[in-house]
Amino acid sequence: MEDRANGKLPVFHERPRISEAALLQAEDHVDRSAKIGRRRREKLSGHIPKGADTCFGNFPSEAERDFQRKTFSRCLAPPTILSSTAGATFAFHPHSKVPDEQARGISLPFTTARSSPRTQGCSIPPVESKICSPREVQEGSFLRRRSGSGGKAVSTAAMPPRQAQSPSSSSPSPPPPPIARIPRNIAPSEFRRFYDRRDLPVKVKHARSQNSVDWLTSPGELDYHHFLPIFMDGLREKEDPYRFLAVAGTYDLLQAAPKKVMPVLPQLILPLKAALNTRDLEVVVTTLKVLQVMVSTCEFVGEALVPYHRQLLPVLNIFKEKSKKTFDQMDYAQRKRLDVGDLVNETLQLLEEHGGEHAFINIKYMVPTYESVIFD
C-alpha cells in the first residue's frame, strides 16, 4: 500500500520475445498434427533434399538397401493382386500383413477354411495365387480408397458430370494453372555441407522455453567474408538443425557487427536470390525478415542494394498480392508475421526509405503496382 501511495508500482519483467528460428520450430510442431507426413512427402517428391544415410556418410551406391525398397513399396505401391477366380479378385495392400511364404513369392493354393451347408458337395478347384509386383498391376485394375461406391446411398452418391448433348457445341478449355507461385525443388545448401563436416563454430543449446545458438567463438570476431554467405545460404533449408542454426546464426551475425555487413554485401546477393527463387512460402517469409533486418540495422545497406533490385524484386512482385482474405474476421496469427503479402509491402517500403533518391524508380520498374510512401 505504501508503494502505491508513493506512486511506486511493482515492476513486472517483460516476457522474452520468441526468436524467428524458434517460431519456425513451433510452427512445425503445429503442422505435424495438422499435416501428418508432410516432410516425408516433400522428401519423396524431391522438394527438399534428403539427409545422409548415417552419421558417417552415405552407403555405397552399389549396395541395395532393403529398408528403402520396403519404404517406397509401402508408401507408393498400389494393392497387389493375389489370385483371381471367375467371380472374385483377392488383393492385399502393402500396409497389410502378408504371410512369409507369400512375401517371399511362394504360390499357395487358395482353400476355404470352413464350408457352409450350401457349398457342401460342391467341388471348388484350388486356384494358384500369384504375387504380382506393383509394376505388373495395370492402372485401373483396382479401386483406391474412397473412390468406390460401396456402402453409399443413391442420394448421397456423387453423380458423374453430364456431357454436352450436342458434340458440336464445345465449351472453351479452362486456362492452365499459374506456375509462377508453384514451389521449386530446393537444392542442398552450402550450410548443410559445412555443418556436416563440423566446420562451423555453432551448436544447438537446448532450453526449456526455446532453443538458442551456442557459439564456440564470439560472432563478432568471425570472418564475415567467409561465414556470413554460408549462413545466408542456409536460409532455404527446411529441416532442423540446419534451418534453426542458419536462421538464428544469421540474426546473431547481423546484430553482432552491423558494420561488417556492408563489405560482404555482393557475396550475399546469390544466397538471397536462391532462397527467394524457391517460391516456397516458408523460405520466402524467412528471407524477407532477414532482408528487413539488414536494411534497417546495417548502415548504407539500403543504398547499396539499389543496383541489385533486378535480382531480388521479381519474386516480390509475384507474391505482392498474396495475403490472407479475412474480411471482417480477426487474424490472431498476425503477431507471427507470416503473411507473405504484408511482408512484401513492408520490405518494399524499407527499401525505398533507406535506398536514397533513386530507390523508388528502380522499385517501380520491377514492381509496377507499388505506390510510394515518401512521394505524393
Short mmCIF file of C-alpha atoms in Angstrom, two decimals:
data_model
loop_
_atom_site.label_atom_id
_atom_site.label_comp_id
_atom_site.label_asym_id
_atom_site.label_seq_id
_atom_site.Cartn_x
_atom_site.Cartn_y
_atom_site.Cartn_z
CA MET A 1 0.00 0.00 0.00
CA GLU A 2 2.86 2.39 0.76
CA ASP A 3 4.36 1.76 -2.67
CA ARG A 4 1.06 2.56 -4.33
CA ALA A 5 0.67 5.71 -2.23
CA ASN A 6 4.15 6.86 -3.18
CA GLY A 7 3.50 6.16 -6.84
CA LYS A 8 5.90 3.20 -6.99
CA LEU A 9 4.23 0.26 -8.66
CA PRO A 10 5.84 -3.19 -8.79
CA VAL A 11 7.92 -3.78 -11.90
CA PHE A 12 6.84 -6.78 -13.95
CA HIS A 13 9.51 -8.39 -16.08
CA GLU A 14 8.60 -8.46 -19.75
CA ARG A 15 8.29 -11.88 -21.28
CA PRO A 16 11.17 -12.55 -23.67
CA ARG A 17 10.14 -12.45 -27.32
CA ILE A 18 10.43 -15.71 -29.20
CA SER A 19 13.10 -15.69 -31.87
CA GLU A 20 12.34 -16.24 -35.55
CA ALA A 21 14.17 -19.58 -35.57
CA ALA A 22 12.22 -20.81 -32.53
CA LEU A 23 8.99 -19.62 -34.17
CA LEU A 24 9.69 -21.87 -37.15
CA GLN A 25 10.16 -24.82 -34.82
CA ALA A 26 6.89 -24.05 -33.05
CA GLU A 27 5.05 -23.87 -36.36
CA ASP A 28 6.49 -27.25 -37.33
CA HIS A 29 5.03 -28.83 -34.19
CA VAL A 30 1.60 -27.46 -35.11
CA ASP A 31 1.89 -28.71 -38.69
CA ARG A 32 2.80 -32.21 -37.56
CA SER A 33 -0.66 -32.66 -36.07
CA ALA A 34 -2.50 -30.96 -38.92
CA LYS A 35 -0.43 -32.21 -41.88
CA ILE A 36 0.81 -35.65 -40.94
CA GLY A 37 3.71 -36.86 -43.06
CA ARG A 38 4.26 -33.55 -44.88
CA ARG A 39 8.04 -33.60 -44.55
CA ARG A 40 8.13 -37.23 -45.67
CA ARG A 41 6.12 -36.46 -48.79
CA GLU A 42 8.32 -33.48 -49.59
CA LYS A 43 11.40 -35.69 -49.42
CA LEU A 44 9.90 -38.43 -51.58
CA SER A 45 8.81 -35.89 -54.18
CA GLY A 46 12.25 -34.25 -54.24
CA HIS A 47 11.08 -30.85 -52.98
CA ILE A 48 13.58 -30.80 -50.11
CA PRO A 49 16.95 -32.58 -50.06
CA LYS A 50 17.39 -35.86 -48.26
CA GLY A 51 19.87 -36.23 -45.44
CA ALA A 52 22.78 -38.63 -45.17
CA ASP A 53 22.12 -42.33 -44.66
CA THR A 54 24.15 -42.46 -41.45
CA CYS A 55 26.15 -40.08 -39.28
CA PHE A 56 29.28 -41.40 -41.02
CA GLY A 57 28.04 -40.66 -44.55
CA ASN A 58 26.06 -42.38 -47.29
CA PHE A 59 26.01 -46.06 -48.16
CA PRO A 60 27.78 -47.23 -51.33
CA SER A 61 25.68 -46.75 -54.44
CA GLU A 62 26.04 -50.39 -55.49
CA ALA A 63 24.69 -51.67 -52.17
CA GLU A 64 20.92 -52.04 -52.33
CA ARG A 65 19.15 -51.28 -49.08
CA ASP A 66 16.17 -53.42 -48.18
CA PHE A 67 14.56 -50.86 -45.91
CA GLN A 68 14.49 -48.24 -48.69
CA ARG A 69 12.75 -50.66 -51.04
CA LYS A 70 10.22 -51.53 -48.36
CA THR A 71 9.63 -47.87 -47.57
CA PHE A 72 8.91 -46.95 -51.17
CA SER A 73 6.72 -50.02 -51.70
CA ARG A 74 4.68 -49.26 -48.57
CA CYS A 75 4.18 -45.61 -49.48
CA LEU A 76 3.81 -45.64 -53.24
CA ALA A 77 2.79 -49.17 -54.30
CA PRO A 78 -0.89 -49.90 -55.12
CA PRO A 79 -2.66 -53.03 -53.83
CA THR A 80 -1.24 -56.17 -55.41
CA ILE A 81 -3.43 -58.88 -56.89
CA LEU A 82 -3.01 -62.27 -55.24
CA SER A 83 -5.42 -64.50 -57.08
CA SER A 84 -8.40 -64.24 -59.33
CA THR A 85 -11.34 -66.54 -59.89
CA ALA A 86 -14.32 -66.30 -62.16
CA GLY A 87 -16.27 -64.11 -59.75
CA ALA A 88 -13.83 -62.61 -57.27
CA THR A 89 -10.45 -60.99 -57.08
CA PHE A 90 -8.28 -61.15 -53.97
CA ALA A 91 -5.72 -58.44 -53.30
CA PHE A 92 -3.59 -57.11 -50.48
CA HIS A 93 -2.21 -53.67 -49.73
CA PRO A 94 1.45 -53.11 -48.80
CA HIS A 95 0.31 -51.94 -45.34
CA SER A 96 -1.48 -55.24 -44.64
CA LYS A 97 0.23 -58.22 -43.09
CA VAL A 98 1.09 -60.98 -45.53
CA PRO A 99 2.36 -64.46 -44.65
CA ASP A 100 6.08 -65.05 -45.01
CA GLU A 101 5.55 -67.57 -47.81
CA GLN A 102 3.61 -65.04 -49.86
CA ALA A 103 6.09 -62.25 -49.11
CA ARG A 104 8.87 -64.46 -50.49
CA GLY A 105 6.89 -65.04 -53.68
CA ILE A 106 5.84 -68.67 -52.98
CA SER A 107 2.49 -69.51 -54.52
CA LEU A 108 -0.05 -71.01 -52.13
CA PRO A 109 -3.33 -72.71 -53.08
CA PHE A 110 -6.46 -70.83 -52.06
CA THR A 111 -8.75 -73.01 -49.95
CA THR A 112 -11.78 -72.22 -47.82
CA ALA A 113 -11.28 -72.74 -44.10
CA ARG A 114 -14.96 -73.53 -43.42
CA SER A 115 -17.64 -74.83 -45.78
CA SER A 116 -21.25 -73.73 -45.44
CA PRO A 117 -24.21 -76.11 -45.93
CA ARG A 118 -24.93 -74.52 -49.30
CA THR A 119 -21.47 -75.35 -50.60
CA GLN A 120 -21.29 -78.90 -49.25
CA GLY A 121 -20.91 -81.39 -52.05
CA CYS A 122 -19.62 -78.74 -54.48
CA SER A 123 -16.12 -79.25 -55.70
CA ILE A 124 -14.15 -75.98 -55.82
CA PRO A 125 -10.89 -76.42 -57.66
CA PRO A 126 -7.89 -74.83 -55.94
CA VAL A 127 -6.58 -71.68 -57.55
CA GLU A 128 -2.91 -70.87 -57.60
CA SER A 129 -2.20 -67.45 -56.07
CA LYS A 130 0.42 -65.29 -57.67
CA ILE A 131 2.34 -62.43 -56.15
CA CYS A 132 2.47 -59.59 -58.69
CA SER A 133 4.87 -56.73 -58.47
CA PRO A 134 3.45 -53.18 -58.46
CA ARG A 135 4.73 -52.65 -62.00
CA GLU A 136 2.68 -55.61 -63.26
CA VAL A 137 -0.53 -54.16 -61.87
CA GLN A 138 -2.05 -52.01 -64.57
CA GLU A 139 -3.71 -48.76 -63.73
CA GLY A 140 -7.46 -49.12 -63.36
CA SER A 141 -7.43 -52.76 -62.16
CA PHE A 142 -8.12 -51.72 -58.57
CA LEU A 143 -10.05 -49.07 -56.66
CA ARG A 144 -8.34 -46.63 -54.41
CA ARG A 145 -9.64 -45.65 -51.01
CA ARG A 146 -12.85 -43.55 -51.05
CA SER A 147 -13.14 -43.90 -54.83
CA GLY A 148 -15.71 -46.73 -54.92
CA SER A 149 -19.48 -46.62 -54.44
CA GLY A 150 -19.82 -49.38 -51.85
CA GLY A 151 -21.85 -48.54 -48.75
CA LYS A 152 -23.26 -45.31 -50.20
CA ALA A 153 -26.89 -44.45 -50.62
CA VAL A 154 -28.15 -43.37 -54.01
CA SER A 155 -29.00 -39.90 -52.73
CA THR A 156 -25.51 -39.29 -51.32
CA ALA A 157 -23.51 -40.88 -54.14
CA ALA A 158 -21.67 -38.46 -56.38
CA MET A 159 -23.20 -38.48 -59.84
CA PRO A 160 -20.94 -38.33 -62.89
CA PRO A 161 -20.91 -34.98 -64.69
CA ARG A 162 -23.35 -34.65 -67.54
CA GLN A 163 -21.92 -34.49 -71.00
CA ALA A 164 -22.99 -31.96 -73.56
CA GLN A 165 -25.86 -33.16 -75.72
CA SER A 166 -24.53 -31.74 -78.92
CA PRO A 167 -20.87 -32.55 -79.60
CA SER A 168 -20.57 -29.55 -81.92
CA SER A 169 -21.04 -27.00 -79.08
CA SER A 170 -17.74 -27.47 -77.26
CA SER A 171 -17.03 -25.25 -74.26
CA PRO A 172 -13.68 -23.43 -74.17
CA SER A 173 -10.94 -25.21 -72.27
CA PRO A 174 -10.05 -23.73 -68.88
CA PRO A 175 -6.86 -21.69 -68.65
CA PRO A 176 -3.74 -23.52 -67.49
CA PRO A 177 -2.93 -23.28 -63.78
CA PRO A 178 -0.49 -20.50 -62.80
CA ILE A 179 3.02 -21.81 -62.33
CA ALA A 180 4.66 -18.63 -61.03
CA ARG A 181 3.81 -19.42 -57.39
CA ILE A 182 4.46 -23.16 -57.53
CA PRO A 183 7.32 -24.05 -55.15
CA ARG A 184 10.54 -25.19 -56.79
CA ASN A 185 12.73 -28.04 -55.62
CA ILE A 186 15.26 -26.93 -53.02
CA ALA A 187 18.88 -27.91 -53.60
CA PRO A 188 21.21 -28.75 -50.68
CA SER A 189 22.86 -25.61 -49.34
CA GLU A 190 26.47 -24.90 -48.52
CA PHE A 191 25.48 -24.56 -44.87
CA ARG A 192 24.44 -28.21 -44.78
CA ARG A 193 27.75 -29.32 -46.27
CA PHE A 194 29.85 -27.25 -43.86
CA TYR A 195 27.79 -28.28 -40.85
CA ASP A 196 28.04 -31.97 -41.70
CA ARG A 197 31.83 -31.58 -41.90
CA ARG A 198 31.87 -29.87 -38.44
CA ASP A 199 33.41 -26.72 -39.95
CA LEU A 200 31.04 -24.23 -38.30
CA PRO A 201 31.57 -22.93 -34.73
CA VAL A 202 27.92 -23.39 -33.72
CA LYS A 203 25.78 -25.93 -31.95
CA VAL A 204 22.23 -26.03 -30.62
CA LYS A 205 21.74 -25.03 -27.00
CA HIS A 206 18.58 -26.79 -25.83
CA ALA A 207 16.49 -24.98 -23.24
CA ARG A 208 13.08 -25.37 -21.67
CA SER A 209 11.43 -22.30 -23.20
CA GLN A 210 13.20 -22.02 -26.58
CA ASN A 211 16.44 -23.19 -28.11
CA SER A 212 19.33 -20.89 -28.92
CA VAL A 213 22.70 -20.97 -30.67
CA ASP A 214 25.78 -21.79 -28.63
CA TRP A 215 28.72 -20.06 -30.34
CA LEU A 216 32.13 -21.63 -29.81
CA THR A 217 33.62 -18.28 -30.89
CA SER A 218 32.14 -14.82 -30.45
CA PRO A 219 30.16 -14.00 -33.63
CA GLY A 220 31.64 -10.51 -33.82
CA GLU A 221 35.17 -11.92 -34.10
CA LEU A 222 34.46 -14.20 -37.07
CA ASP A 223 35.44 -13.58 -40.67
CA TYR A 224 32.23 -12.27 -42.23
CA HIS A 225 33.53 -12.74 -45.77
CA HIS A 226 33.61 -16.49 -45.14
CA PHE A 227 30.84 -17.26 -42.63
CA LEU A 228 28.03 -14.80 -43.41
CA PRO A 229 27.42 -16.04 -47.01
CA ILE A 230 27.37 -19.62 -45.69
CA PHE A 231 24.75 -18.81 -43.06
CA MET A 232 22.73 -16.85 -45.62
CA ASP A 233 22.80 -19.82 -47.97
CA GLY A 234 21.20 -21.93 -45.23
CA LEU A 235 18.06 -19.79 -45.17
CA ARG A 236 16.47 -22.06 -47.78
CA GLU A 237 16.78 -25.14 -45.55
CA LYS A 238 13.55 -26.57 -44.15
CA GLU A 239 14.95 -29.21 -41.81
CA ASP A 240 16.43 -28.87 -38.36
CA PRO A 241 19.09 -28.42 -37.10
CA TYR A 242 20.20 -26.83 -40.39
CA ARG A 243 17.34 -24.35 -40.61
CA PHE A 244 17.41 -23.38 -36.93
CA LEU A 245 21.16 -22.78 -36.84
CA ALA A 246 21.19 -20.93 -40.16
CA VAL A 247 18.34 -18.56 -39.26
CA ALA A 248 19.41 -17.92 -35.67
CA GLY A 249 23.08 -17.64 -36.67
CA THR A 250 22.26 -15.10 -39.39
CA TYR A 251 20.42 -12.85 -36.93
CA ASP A 252 23.29 -13.11 -34.44
CA LEU A 253 25.87 -12.17 -37.07
CA LEU A 254 23.83 -9.19 -38.29
CA GLN A 255 23.37 -7.86 -34.77
CA ALA A 256 26.89 -8.56 -33.52
CA ALA A 257 28.78 -6.43 -36.05
CA PRO A 258 26.49 -4.44 -38.41
CA LYS A 259 29.45 -2.52 -39.88
CA LYS A 260 30.97 -5.74 -41.27
CA VAL A 261 27.92 -6.47 -43.44
CA MET A 262 28.46 -3.69 -45.96
CA PRO A 263 31.78 -5.03 -47.41
CA VAL A 264 30.27 -8.53 -47.76
CA LEU A 265 27.05 -7.40 -49.47
CA PRO A 266 27.95 -8.50 -53.06
CA GLN A 267 28.52 -12.05 -51.78
CA LEU A 268 25.07 -12.13 -50.13
CA ILE A 269 23.04 -11.48 -53.29
CA LEU A 270 23.30 -15.01 -54.68
CA PRO A 271 22.18 -16.73 -51.42
CA LEU A 272 19.27 -14.31 -51.06
CA LYS A 273 18.26 -14.79 -54.69
CA ALA A 274 18.46 -18.60 -54.38
CA ALA A 275 16.25 -18.52 -51.29
CA LEU A 276 13.63 -16.29 -52.94
CA ASN A 277 13.60 -18.33 -56.15
CA THR A 278 12.46 -21.44 -54.29
CA ARG A 279 8.97 -19.84 -54.28
CA ASP A 280 8.35 -21.70 -51.01
CA LEU A 281 6.25 -19.52 -48.71
CA GLU A 282 8.09 -20.56 -45.57
CA VAL A 283 11.50 -19.81 -47.10
CA VAL A 284 10.32 -16.55 -48.71
CA VAL A 285 8.92 -15.27 -45.39
CA THR A 286 12.17 -16.08 -43.57
CA THR A 287 14.27 -14.38 -46.27
CA LEU A 288 12.13 -11.23 -46.24
CA LYS A 289 12.51 -10.89 -42.48
CA VAL A 290 16.30 -11.20 -42.77
CA LEU A 291 16.32 -8.63 -45.57
CA GLN A 292 14.37 -6.19 -43.39
CA VAL A 293 16.86 -6.58 -40.55
CA MET A 294 19.76 -5.98 -42.95
CA VAL A 295 18.27 -2.78 -44.33
CA SER A 296 17.12 -1.34 -41.01
CA THR A 297 20.14 -2.15 -38.79
CA CYS A 298 23.13 -2.09 -41.14
CA GLU A 299 24.19 1.34 -42.32
CA PHE A 300 24.24 2.15 -46.07
CA VAL A 301 22.98 -1.35 -46.97
CA GLY A 302 19.70 0.04 -48.35
CA GLU A 303 21.51 2.30 -50.82
CA ALA A 304 23.95 -0.45 -51.80
CA LEU A 305 21.04 -2.80 -52.63
CA VAL A 306 19.62 -0.49 -55.33
CA PRO A 307 21.77 -1.97 -58.16
CA TYR A 308 20.63 -5.46 -57.13
CA HIS A 309 16.88 -4.80 -57.24
CA ARG A 310 16.60 -6.60 -60.57
CA GLN A 311 17.86 -9.81 -58.94
CA LEU A 312 15.73 -9.66 -55.78
CA LEU A 313 12.45 -7.93 -56.64
CA PRO A 314 10.93 -10.19 -59.37
CA VAL A 315 9.82 -12.75 -56.77
CA LEU A 316 8.46 -9.98 -54.55
CA ASN A 317 6.32 -8.82 -57.47
CA ILE A 318 4.81 -12.32 -57.71
CA PHE A 319 3.79 -12.54 -54.04
CA LYS A 320 2.85 -8.88 -53.50
CA GLU A 321 -0.89 -9.51 -53.67
CA LYS A 322 -0.84 -12.87 -51.88
CA SER A 323 -2.32 -12.04 -48.49
CA LYS A 324 -5.00 -13.51 -46.26
CA LYS A 325 -8.57 -12.56 -47.08
CA THR A 326 -10.02 -12.31 -43.57
CA PHE A 327 -12.81 -9.82 -44.44
CA ASP A 328 -14.46 -8.93 -41.09
CA GLN A 329 -12.71 -11.66 -39.10
CA MET A 330 -9.74 -11.26 -36.79
CA ASP A 331 -6.41 -12.82 -37.73
CA TYR A 332 -4.91 -13.83 -34.40
CA ALA A 333 -1.69 -15.08 -36.04
CA GLN A 334 -0.64 -11.65 -37.31
CA ARG A 335 1.81 -11.30 -34.41
CA LYS A 336 3.86 -14.08 -36.01
CA ARG A 337 4.27 -12.04 -39.20
CA LEU A 338 3.73 -14.97 -41.56
CA ASP A 339 1.59 -13.19 -44.19
CA VAL A 340 3.82 -13.00 -47.25
CA GLY A 341 1.82 -10.19 -48.88
CA ASP A 342 2.22 -7.87 -45.88
CA LEU A 343 5.92 -8.72 -45.58
CA VAL A 344 6.50 -7.86 -49.24
CA ASN A 345 4.89 -4.43 -48.80
CA GLU A 346 6.89 -3.76 -45.62
CA THR A 347 10.13 -4.79 -47.33
CA LEU A 348 9.49 -2.54 -50.33
CA GLN A 349 8.76 0.40 -48.05
CA LEU A 350 12.01 -0.14 -46.13
CA LEU A 351 13.97 -0.39 -49.37
CA GLU A 352 12.50 2.91 -50.51
CA GLU A 353 13.09 4.70 -47.20
CA HIS A 354 16.72 3.56 -46.87
CA GLY A 355 17.58 3.40 -50.58
CA GLY A 356 18.05 7.07 -51.35
CA GLU A 357 16.57 9.17 -54.15
CA HIS A 358 16.90 6.53 -56.90
CA ALA A 359 15.27 3.70 -54.94
CA PHE A 360 11.66 4.43 -55.88
CA ILE A 361 12.37 4.49 -59.64
CA ASN A 362 14.07 1.08 -59.51
CA ILE A 363 11.35 -0.43 -57.31
CA LYS A 364 8.60 0.92 -59.57
CA TYR A 365 10.34 -0.58 -62.61
CA MET A 366 10.34 -4.08 -61.11
CA VAL A 367 7.04 -3.84 -59.14
CA PRO A 368 4.65 -1.67 -61.22
CA THR A 369 1.83 -1.80 -58.63
CA TYR A 370 3.97 -0.36 -55.84
CA GLU A 371 2.95 3.06 -54.52
CA SER A 372 5.49 5.35 -52.87
CA VAL A 373 5.30 6.12 -49.14
CA ILE A 374 7.54 9.20 -49.49
CA PHE A 375 6.35 11.00 -52.63
CA ASP A 376 2.76 12.11 -53.00
#
